[in-house]
Structures are given as C-alpha cells and as structure tokens.
Short mmCIF file of C-alpha atoms and ligand atoms in Angstrom, two decimals:
data_model
loop_
_atom_site.label_atom_id
_atom_site.label_comp_id
_atom_site.label_asym_id
_atom_site.label_seq_id
_atom_site.Cartn_x
_atom_site.Cartn_y
_atom_site.Cartn_z
CA MET A 1 11.17 54.12 -15.84
CA THR A 2 8.78 52.00 -17.79
CA ALA A 3 6.46 50.38 -15.32
CA ALA A 4 5.49 46.81 -15.95
CA SER A 5 1.74 46.38 -15.44
CA ASN A 6 2.05 43.85 -12.64
CA ALA A 7 5.40 44.84 -11.15
CA PHE A 8 6.41 42.59 -8.27
CA ILE A 9 9.65 44.50 -7.69
CA GLU A 10 9.77 48.24 -8.24
CA ILE A 11 13.02 50.14 -7.85
CA SER A 12 13.04 53.93 -8.18
CA GLY A 13 15.99 56.30 -8.17
CA LEU A 14 18.19 53.84 -6.27
CA THR A 15 21.60 55.21 -5.25
CA LYS A 16 24.53 53.91 -3.27
CA THR A 17 27.46 56.15 -2.42
CA TYR A 18 30.49 55.02 -0.44
CA GLN A 19 33.14 57.24 1.11
CA VAL A 20 36.50 55.76 0.12
CA ARG A 21 40.16 56.73 0.54
CA PRO A 22 42.02 56.24 -2.74
CA ARG A 23 45.29 56.17 -0.76
CA PHE A 24 46.00 55.69 2.96
CA PHE A 25 46.75 59.37 3.70
CA ALA A 26 44.33 60.80 1.14
CA ARG A 27 41.04 62.44 2.09
CA SER A 28 38.01 60.26 1.58
CA ARG A 29 35.97 60.88 -1.55
CA PRO A 30 32.49 59.82 -2.59
CA LEU A 31 32.20 56.84 -4.90
CA ALA A 32 28.81 56.52 -6.57
CA ALA A 33 28.48 52.75 -7.06
CA VAL A 34 24.83 53.12 -8.10
CA ALA A 35 23.55 56.49 -9.32
CA GLY A 36 19.79 56.73 -9.69
CA VAL A 37 18.67 53.39 -11.12
CA SER A 38 14.97 52.64 -11.74
CA PHE A 39 13.38 49.46 -13.05
CA THR A 40 10.55 47.05 -12.44
CA VAL A 41 10.34 43.26 -12.51
CA GLU A 42 7.00 41.65 -13.23
CA GLU A 43 5.88 38.71 -11.17
CA GLY A 44 7.23 35.49 -12.66
CA GLY A 45 9.51 37.44 -15.01
CA THR A 46 13.27 37.80 -15.27
CA PHE A 47 15.05 41.12 -15.32
CA GLY A 48 18.64 40.84 -16.51
CA LEU A 49 21.25 43.30 -15.28
CA VAL A 50 24.30 43.22 -17.52
CA GLY A 51 27.54 45.15 -17.29
CA GLU A 52 31.23 44.84 -16.64
CA SER A 53 32.81 44.37 -13.24
CA GLY A 54 32.40 47.62 -11.30
CA SER A 55 29.18 48.62 -13.09
CA GLY A 56 27.14 48.42 -9.86
CA LYS A 57 25.06 45.32 -10.59
CA SER A 58 26.09 43.37 -7.48
CA THR A 59 25.55 46.47 -5.31
CA ILE A 60 21.97 46.68 -6.62
CA ALA A 61 21.47 43.01 -5.74
CA LYS A 62 22.83 43.56 -2.22
CA MET A 63 20.46 46.49 -1.66
CA LEU A 64 17.52 44.47 -2.93
CA MET A 65 18.43 41.62 -0.57
CA GLY A 66 18.94 43.99 2.37
CA ALA A 67 22.66 43.22 2.71
CA GLU A 68 23.40 46.92 2.02
CA LEU A 69 21.28 49.94 2.85
CA GLN A 70 20.64 52.30 -0.05
CA SER A 71 21.87 55.90 0.14
CA GLY A 72 18.71 57.05 -1.63
CA GLY A 73 15.76 55.88 -3.65
CA ASP A 74 13.05 53.40 -3.06
CA ILE A 75 12.70 49.62 -3.16
CA ARG A 76 9.24 48.05 -3.21
CA ILE A 77 8.69 44.31 -3.25
CA ALA A 78 5.14 42.97 -3.35
CA ASP A 79 3.81 46.31 -2.07
CA ARG A 80 6.22 46.37 0.87
CA ARG A 81 8.50 49.39 0.99
CA PHE A 82 12.13 48.88 1.95
CA GLY A 83 13.55 52.29 2.77
CA SER A 84 16.07 53.38 5.39
CA ARG A 85 13.59 52.46 8.13
CA LEU A 86 12.47 48.90 8.14
CA SER A 87 10.02 47.04 10.34
CA ALA A 88 11.24 43.75 11.81
CA ALA A 89 8.31 41.98 10.14
CA ASP A 90 9.21 43.32 6.67
CA ASP A 91 12.87 42.45 7.20
CA ALA A 92 11.98 38.89 8.22
CA TRP A 93 9.64 38.59 5.21
CA ARG A 94 12.39 39.73 2.84
CA ARG A 95 14.95 37.31 4.29
CA ARG A 96 12.58 34.49 3.51
CA ALA A 97 11.05 35.71 0.26
CA LEU A 98 14.31 36.64 -1.49
CA GLN A 99 17.08 34.08 -1.78
CA PRO A 100 20.44 34.38 -3.52
CA VAL A 101 22.14 31.93 -5.87
CA LEU A 102 25.77 32.97 -6.11
CA GLN A 103 28.50 32.56 -8.66
CA ASP A 104 30.74 30.06 -6.97
CA PRO A 105 28.89 27.08 -5.48
CA THR A 106 32.15 25.72 -4.05
CA SER A 107 32.62 28.62 -1.67
CA ALA A 108 28.88 28.95 -1.01
CA LEU A 109 28.58 25.42 0.40
CA ASN A 110 30.15 24.41 3.72
CA PRO A 111 32.66 21.69 2.74
CA ARG A 112 32.36 19.94 6.14
CA LEU A 113 28.62 19.37 5.87
CA ARG A 114 26.76 16.74 3.90
CA VAL A 115 24.30 17.88 1.25
CA ALA A 116 21.32 16.95 3.45
CA SER A 117 22.50 19.33 6.20
CA ILE A 118 23.33 22.10 3.71
CA VAL A 119 19.86 22.01 2.15
CA ALA A 120 18.09 21.63 5.50
CA GLU A 121 20.01 24.46 7.21
CA PRO A 122 17.72 27.40 6.28
CA MET A 123 14.66 25.34 7.23
CA ARG A 124 16.17 24.41 10.60
CA VAL A 125 17.02 28.07 11.30
CA GLN A 126 13.36 28.94 10.65
CA ARG A 127 12.10 25.72 12.33
CA SER A 128 9.91 25.22 9.30
CA GLN A 129 9.36 21.46 9.69
CA PRO A 130 7.89 19.57 12.66
CA ASP A 131 10.48 16.78 13.01
CA ASP A 132 13.60 15.13 11.53
CA ALA A 133 11.59 12.87 9.25
CA ALA A 134 9.84 15.91 7.73
CA TYR A 135 13.19 17.63 7.17
CA GLU A 136 14.48 14.52 5.42
CA ARG A 137 11.42 14.26 3.18
CA ARG A 138 11.63 17.93 2.25
CA VAL A 139 15.39 17.69 1.48
CA ILE A 140 14.81 14.76 -0.88
CA GLU A 141 11.90 16.57 -2.53
CA LEU A 142 14.12 19.62 -3.10
CA LEU A 143 17.01 17.53 -4.45
CA GLU A 144 14.68 15.81 -6.91
CA LYS A 145 13.29 19.19 -7.97
CA VAL A 146 16.78 20.27 -9.05
CA GLY A 147 17.59 17.02 -10.86
CA LEU A 148 19.51 15.24 -8.08
CA THR A 149 18.54 12.13 -6.13
CA ALA A 150 18.28 11.01 -2.52
CA SER A 151 21.75 9.44 -2.82
CA HIS A 152 23.28 12.90 -3.22
CA ALA A 153 22.03 13.85 0.26
CA ARG A 154 24.76 11.77 1.91
CA ARG A 155 27.63 13.29 -0.08
CA ARG A 156 29.83 16.27 0.72
CA PRO A 157 30.33 19.14 -1.74
CA SER A 158 33.82 17.85 -2.66
CA GLU A 159 32.24 14.63 -3.95
CA LEU A 160 30.06 16.50 -6.45
CA SER A 161 30.73 18.09 -9.84
CA GLY A 162 30.50 21.88 -10.27
CA GLY A 163 27.06 21.58 -11.87
CA GLN A 164 25.81 19.32 -9.06
CA ARG A 165 27.11 21.77 -6.46
CA GLN A 166 25.19 24.60 -8.11
CA ARG A 167 22.06 22.40 -8.11
CA VAL A 168 22.53 21.90 -4.35
CA ALA A 169 22.87 25.68 -3.93
CA ILE A 170 19.61 26.14 -5.87
CA ALA A 171 17.86 23.46 -3.77
CA ARG A 172 18.93 25.28 -0.61
CA ALA A 173 17.72 28.60 -2.04
CA LEU A 174 14.30 27.00 -2.66
CA ALA A 175 14.02 25.47 0.81
CA LEU A 176 11.97 28.31 2.32
CA GLU A 177 9.68 28.66 -0.73
CA PRO A 178 10.98 32.07 -1.82
CA ARG A 179 9.17 34.42 -4.22
CA VAL A 180 12.36 35.85 -5.76
CA LEU A 181 15.77 34.38 -6.63
CA VAL A 182 18.63 36.82 -7.03
CA LEU A 183 20.92 35.04 -9.47
CA ASP A 184 24.38 36.59 -9.26
CA GLU A 185 26.49 35.18 -12.12
CA PRO A 186 24.86 31.77 -11.52
CA VAL A 187 26.73 29.87 -14.25
CA SER A 188 29.94 31.81 -14.81
CA ALA A 189 31.99 29.40 -12.65
CA LEU A 190 30.69 26.35 -14.57
CA ASP A 191 31.95 24.60 -17.69
CA VAL A 192 30.24 25.88 -20.83
CA SER A 193 28.77 22.41 -21.41
CA ILE A 194 27.02 22.55 -18.00
CA GLN A 195 25.87 26.16 -18.18
CA ALA A 196 22.88 25.50 -20.45
CA GLN A 197 21.66 22.65 -18.20
CA VAL A 198 21.64 24.89 -15.12
CA LEU A 199 20.00 27.77 -17.01
CA ASN A 200 17.30 25.41 -18.31
CA LEU A 201 16.76 24.08 -14.79
CA LEU A 202 16.30 27.67 -13.57
CA LYS A 203 13.78 28.30 -16.35
CA ASP A 204 11.83 25.13 -15.51
CA LEU A 205 11.77 26.01 -11.79
CA GLN A 206 10.59 29.52 -12.59
CA ALA A 207 7.67 28.19 -14.63
CA GLU A 208 6.76 25.55 -12.04
CA LEU A 209 7.10 27.70 -8.92
CA LYS A 210 6.16 31.11 -10.43
CA LEU A 211 9.46 32.58 -9.27
CA THR A 212 10.60 36.10 -10.08
CA TYR A 213 14.27 36.42 -11.02
CA LEU A 214 16.80 39.22 -10.88
CA LEU A 215 19.68 37.92 -12.98
CA ILE A 216 23.10 39.53 -12.82
CA SER A 217 25.73 38.69 -15.37
CA HIS A 218 28.62 40.14 -17.32
CA ASP A 219 27.64 37.70 -20.08
CA LEU A 220 25.08 39.19 -22.45
CA ALA A 221 24.34 35.79 -24.00
CA VAL A 222 23.24 34.42 -20.60
CA VAL A 223 21.13 37.51 -19.90
CA ALA A 224 19.55 37.39 -23.36
CA TYR A 225 18.66 33.70 -22.96
CA MET A 226 17.01 34.12 -19.59
CA SER A 227 15.49 37.59 -19.41
CA SER A 228 12.29 39.25 -20.58
CA ARG A 229 13.69 42.71 -19.82
CA ILE A 230 17.30 43.85 -19.76
CA GLY A 231 19.13 46.80 -18.20
CA VAL A 232 22.64 47.63 -19.40
CA LEU A 233 24.64 49.19 -16.57
CA TYR A 234 27.74 51.31 -16.85
CA LEU A 235 29.39 53.11 -13.91
CA GLY A 236 26.26 52.69 -11.82
CA GLN A 237 23.78 54.04 -14.41
CA PHE A 238 21.59 52.53 -17.07
CA MET A 239 22.84 53.15 -20.57
CA GLU A 240 19.93 51.22 -22.06
CA ILE A 241 16.90 49.44 -20.66
CA GLY A 242 14.06 47.69 -22.42
CA ASP A 243 12.40 44.51 -23.54
CA LYS A 244 14.81 41.82 -24.70
CA ALA A 245 13.53 42.10 -28.25
CA ASP A 246 14.58 45.75 -28.37
CA VAL A 247 17.85 45.66 -26.44
CA ILE A 248 19.26 42.56 -28.14
CA ALA A 249 17.80 42.87 -31.65
CA ARG A 250 17.89 46.68 -31.91
CA PRO A 251 20.57 47.89 -29.49
CA ALA A 252 20.66 51.68 -29.63
CA HIS A 253 23.52 52.47 -27.25
CA PRO A 254 27.13 52.09 -28.44
CA TYR A 255 27.98 50.29 -25.19
CA THR A 256 25.24 47.68 -25.71
CA GLN A 257 26.42 47.29 -29.30
CA ALA A 258 29.99 46.69 -28.04
CA LEU A 259 28.78 44.12 -25.47
CA ILE A 260 26.89 42.26 -28.19
CA ALA A 261 29.89 42.32 -30.52
CA ALA A 262 32.17 41.03 -27.75
CA SER A 263 29.74 38.18 -26.96
CA GLU A 264 29.83 36.79 -30.52
CA PRO A 265 32.37 33.97 -30.80
CA GLU A 266 33.69 35.07 -34.19
CA HIS A 267 34.41 38.52 -32.77
CA ALA A 268 35.45 37.27 -29.37
CA ALA A 269 37.53 40.06 -27.93
CA SER A 270 37.52 41.49 -24.49
CA LEU A 271 36.01 44.95 -24.20
CA ASP A 272 39.21 46.15 -22.55
CA ARG A 273 41.20 45.28 -25.66
CA VAL A 274 38.75 47.00 -27.98
CA MET A 275 37.94 50.06 -25.92
CA GLY A 276 40.41 50.31 -23.05
CA GLU A 277 39.55 49.84 -19.39
CA ILE A 278 36.40 51.07 -17.71
CA PRO A 279 37.12 54.42 -15.94
CA SER A 280 37.39 54.50 -12.15
CA PRO A 281 34.05 55.28 -10.49
CA LEU A 282 36.10 57.55 -8.17
CA ALA A 283 36.78 59.83 -11.14
CA PRO A 284 33.89 59.38 -13.56
CA PRO A 285 34.28 61.21 -16.86
CA PRO A 286 32.32 64.45 -17.38
CA GLY A 287 29.53 64.45 -19.95
CA CYS A 288 28.57 60.99 -21.12
CA PRO A 289 30.24 58.47 -18.78
CA PHE A 290 30.94 56.25 -21.79
CA HIS A 291 32.59 58.91 -23.96
CA PRO A 292 36.28 57.97 -23.35
CA ARG A 293 35.54 54.52 -24.84
CA CYS A 294 32.89 55.44 -27.39
CA GLN A 295 33.87 55.28 -31.04
CA GLN A 296 30.85 57.41 -32.00
CA ALA A 297 31.51 60.26 -29.53
CA VAL A 298 31.06 63.83 -30.72
CA ALA A 299 32.14 67.06 -29.01
CA ARG A 300 28.87 67.39 -27.11
CA CYS A 301 29.41 64.00 -25.45
CA ARG A 302 32.41 65.31 -23.49
CA VAL A 303 30.42 68.01 -21.67
CA ASP A 304 26.74 67.16 -21.83
CA LYS A 305 25.49 64.11 -19.94
CA PRO A 306 22.75 62.26 -21.85
CA LEU A 307 19.69 61.35 -19.83
CA LEU A 308 17.78 58.12 -20.21
CA ARG A 309 14.94 58.84 -22.65
CA PRO A 310 12.36 56.72 -24.44
CA ILE A 311 12.98 55.73 -28.05
CA GLY A 312 10.18 53.15 -28.14
CA PRO A 313 7.25 52.00 -26.00
CA ASN A 314 9.44 49.90 -23.67
CA HIS A 315 12.89 51.03 -24.66
CA GLN A 316 15.03 53.79 -23.10
CA VAL A 317 18.55 54.89 -24.00
CA ALA A 318 21.05 57.39 -22.56
CA CYS A 319 22.83 58.54 -25.71
CA HIS A 320 22.67 61.84 -27.57
CA LEU A 321 22.72 60.09 -30.93
CA ALA A 322 20.22 57.30 -30.26
CA GLY A 323 16.92 57.34 -32.06
FE1 SF4 B 401 28.81 57.71 -27.34
FE2 SF4 B 401 28.06 60.26 -27.16
FE3 SF4 B 401 26.23 58.37 -27.17
FE4 SF4 B 401 27.81 58.69 -25.05
S1 SF4 B 401 26.30 60.14 -25.82
S2 SF4 B 401 27.28 56.78 -26.01
S3 SF4 B 401 29.72 59.24 -26.03
S4 SF4 B 401 27.60 58.87 -28.85
#
C-alpha cells in the first residue's frame, strides 16, 4: 500500500468471505468477495474504485460504512479503528460522519414523503435542530447548496426529474455535516446530459465542505474525472492502484487497458464481448485471476499469481509483465 501523507481513511488487508451454497443441496463453499485490499484516502480527496459488477467494490463500501463486518483486515477513519469489536461511540460517530449517495435516487427516496421531510429525516432522528423553524431553515439551506430552491421542498420525488432527485439525495446525505460521502454509482442511473452537472456539483461541494469521497463506479470515465487516486478491482483484488495520472495515462495492467479501451466511444464494446464473462468468484482461476481473459497471458500466468508490486512512486500493479 502506498500511504498518502495525510490519510483520512486507511484500509489494510481488508477481506470479506461469505459461505454460499451454489445449489440448494450442495455443500456451502467460501466466496472471497474481497481478498486483501489496502488503500488510503487523503482528507478532502477522492479515491475511485473501478471494476465490473462482482468485483467487490460495493462490498468494500458496505464494510467502510459498517453495513457489513469485515472477515479480516483493518479499517481506520480519522484515527478511529473499526475492527470486529466496535464501541458504541465509534459506531455512532461513523453513522454520522459517513453518508452514502446511492445509484438510484428513485428507490432511495420515500415516494410518499415531500422533499422537506426526506431531507429533514436524518436530522430529526438525531434531534439536531431545536425546533421546526430551525429544521425548515436548514432544509432550505441544504436544497440551495445542491442547486434546488425552497419551492422544491413541497414536492414529492415523483414530481422531480432524475437529476433533481439525486440532488435531493445529496442534500439529505449532507444534512448531518458528514466528513465522508460514499458515492456508489452516483450518476449511472441518470441521463448522460445530466451526469456532468451532478458530478460538477459533487466536486463543488467537496471543495466547499472539505469532504472526502470514496467513489464506486463501473465507468472509468466517471472515476477518472472525479478521482485523485484510482484502484482497479477484479475478483476482489486490486489489479492496479495509483495516482490518476499513472493509472489513466500509463495503465500497466491489461485489465485497466481493456477498461480504458471499452470506455472510449469509438471503441465502445462491452468487456464481455471482447473478453468473455468475468469468472465466478466461487471458482476463481488459479494463477493470475485475469488470465482466462487476458490477451497477453503467458504460461506462467496460469500457475503463478502475480502480487501487487510498485512500478513507480505511487503506482502498483499485479501483473508478471508490467514494468
Ligand atoms: Fe495477463 Fe499474465 Fe499479467 Fe495476468 S499476469 S494480467 S494473465 S499478462
């Protein structure tokens, strides 16, 4: 792991293993959703986790948020350690300091409530304001911060556009003055024309409020636009991790190279079509986990698992041929 000098989040050797039954009568088998992942996020920075569905990125986010307990490894946030034993005070701090912004604002917002109630809800749970007038003032302040107006407070989610609904979800996430937003595919449910507006809003809020972001996306273009550091996940492990300038401009892993190629409009092709489907994490390939799909694989790749190793000051790659 390359430690950022002022790491706000530090994750070391994080693992998550589930016992699953592939079929009803079959014996349960271990599924390593996350297998020894380490990275740091500097305060006010954005770390982008990119990978296909099933790569383990959402499981990492759930462990960071406390929605799942890790099987092993260490999570530190602002010098607080979140291991298998957790003090009630640390747990309460995390629930306030880390807030999620999820992919689909439509399902994240209660359709029966008006926007004012949706945004005020986390504050009312925490009794963070002295009276109704203070809640109202704070709701309007939050709506204006995300580019909406007081008139939106009276509407229901069904009366808003997709972009406006995501702005409401962001306003609610900001209600308790969090330190970290966990952005899980925050624009993938939005029209392309709206995506840039929401990403720019997130950037502006980060600069204004000194927020730290963990961004999760299958879309390398979104991750590249937002992040200062990027980790490329495959079957629960990093294939490549480094500063954006290295990972995007000088990708050293064949998987990162394929993700970049697939994200370019003129080469738009799904990875599945180019390389076949991602293997099941229940039966990961021996050797390099990427070898069944790698066009550069050599005999060694089928038996010898490459470890993540540095090829530059802030750049690590798990490939025998890299560097
Ligand atoms: Fe491809 Fe081999 Fe590198 Fe794995 S180790 S990415 S199979 S070249």
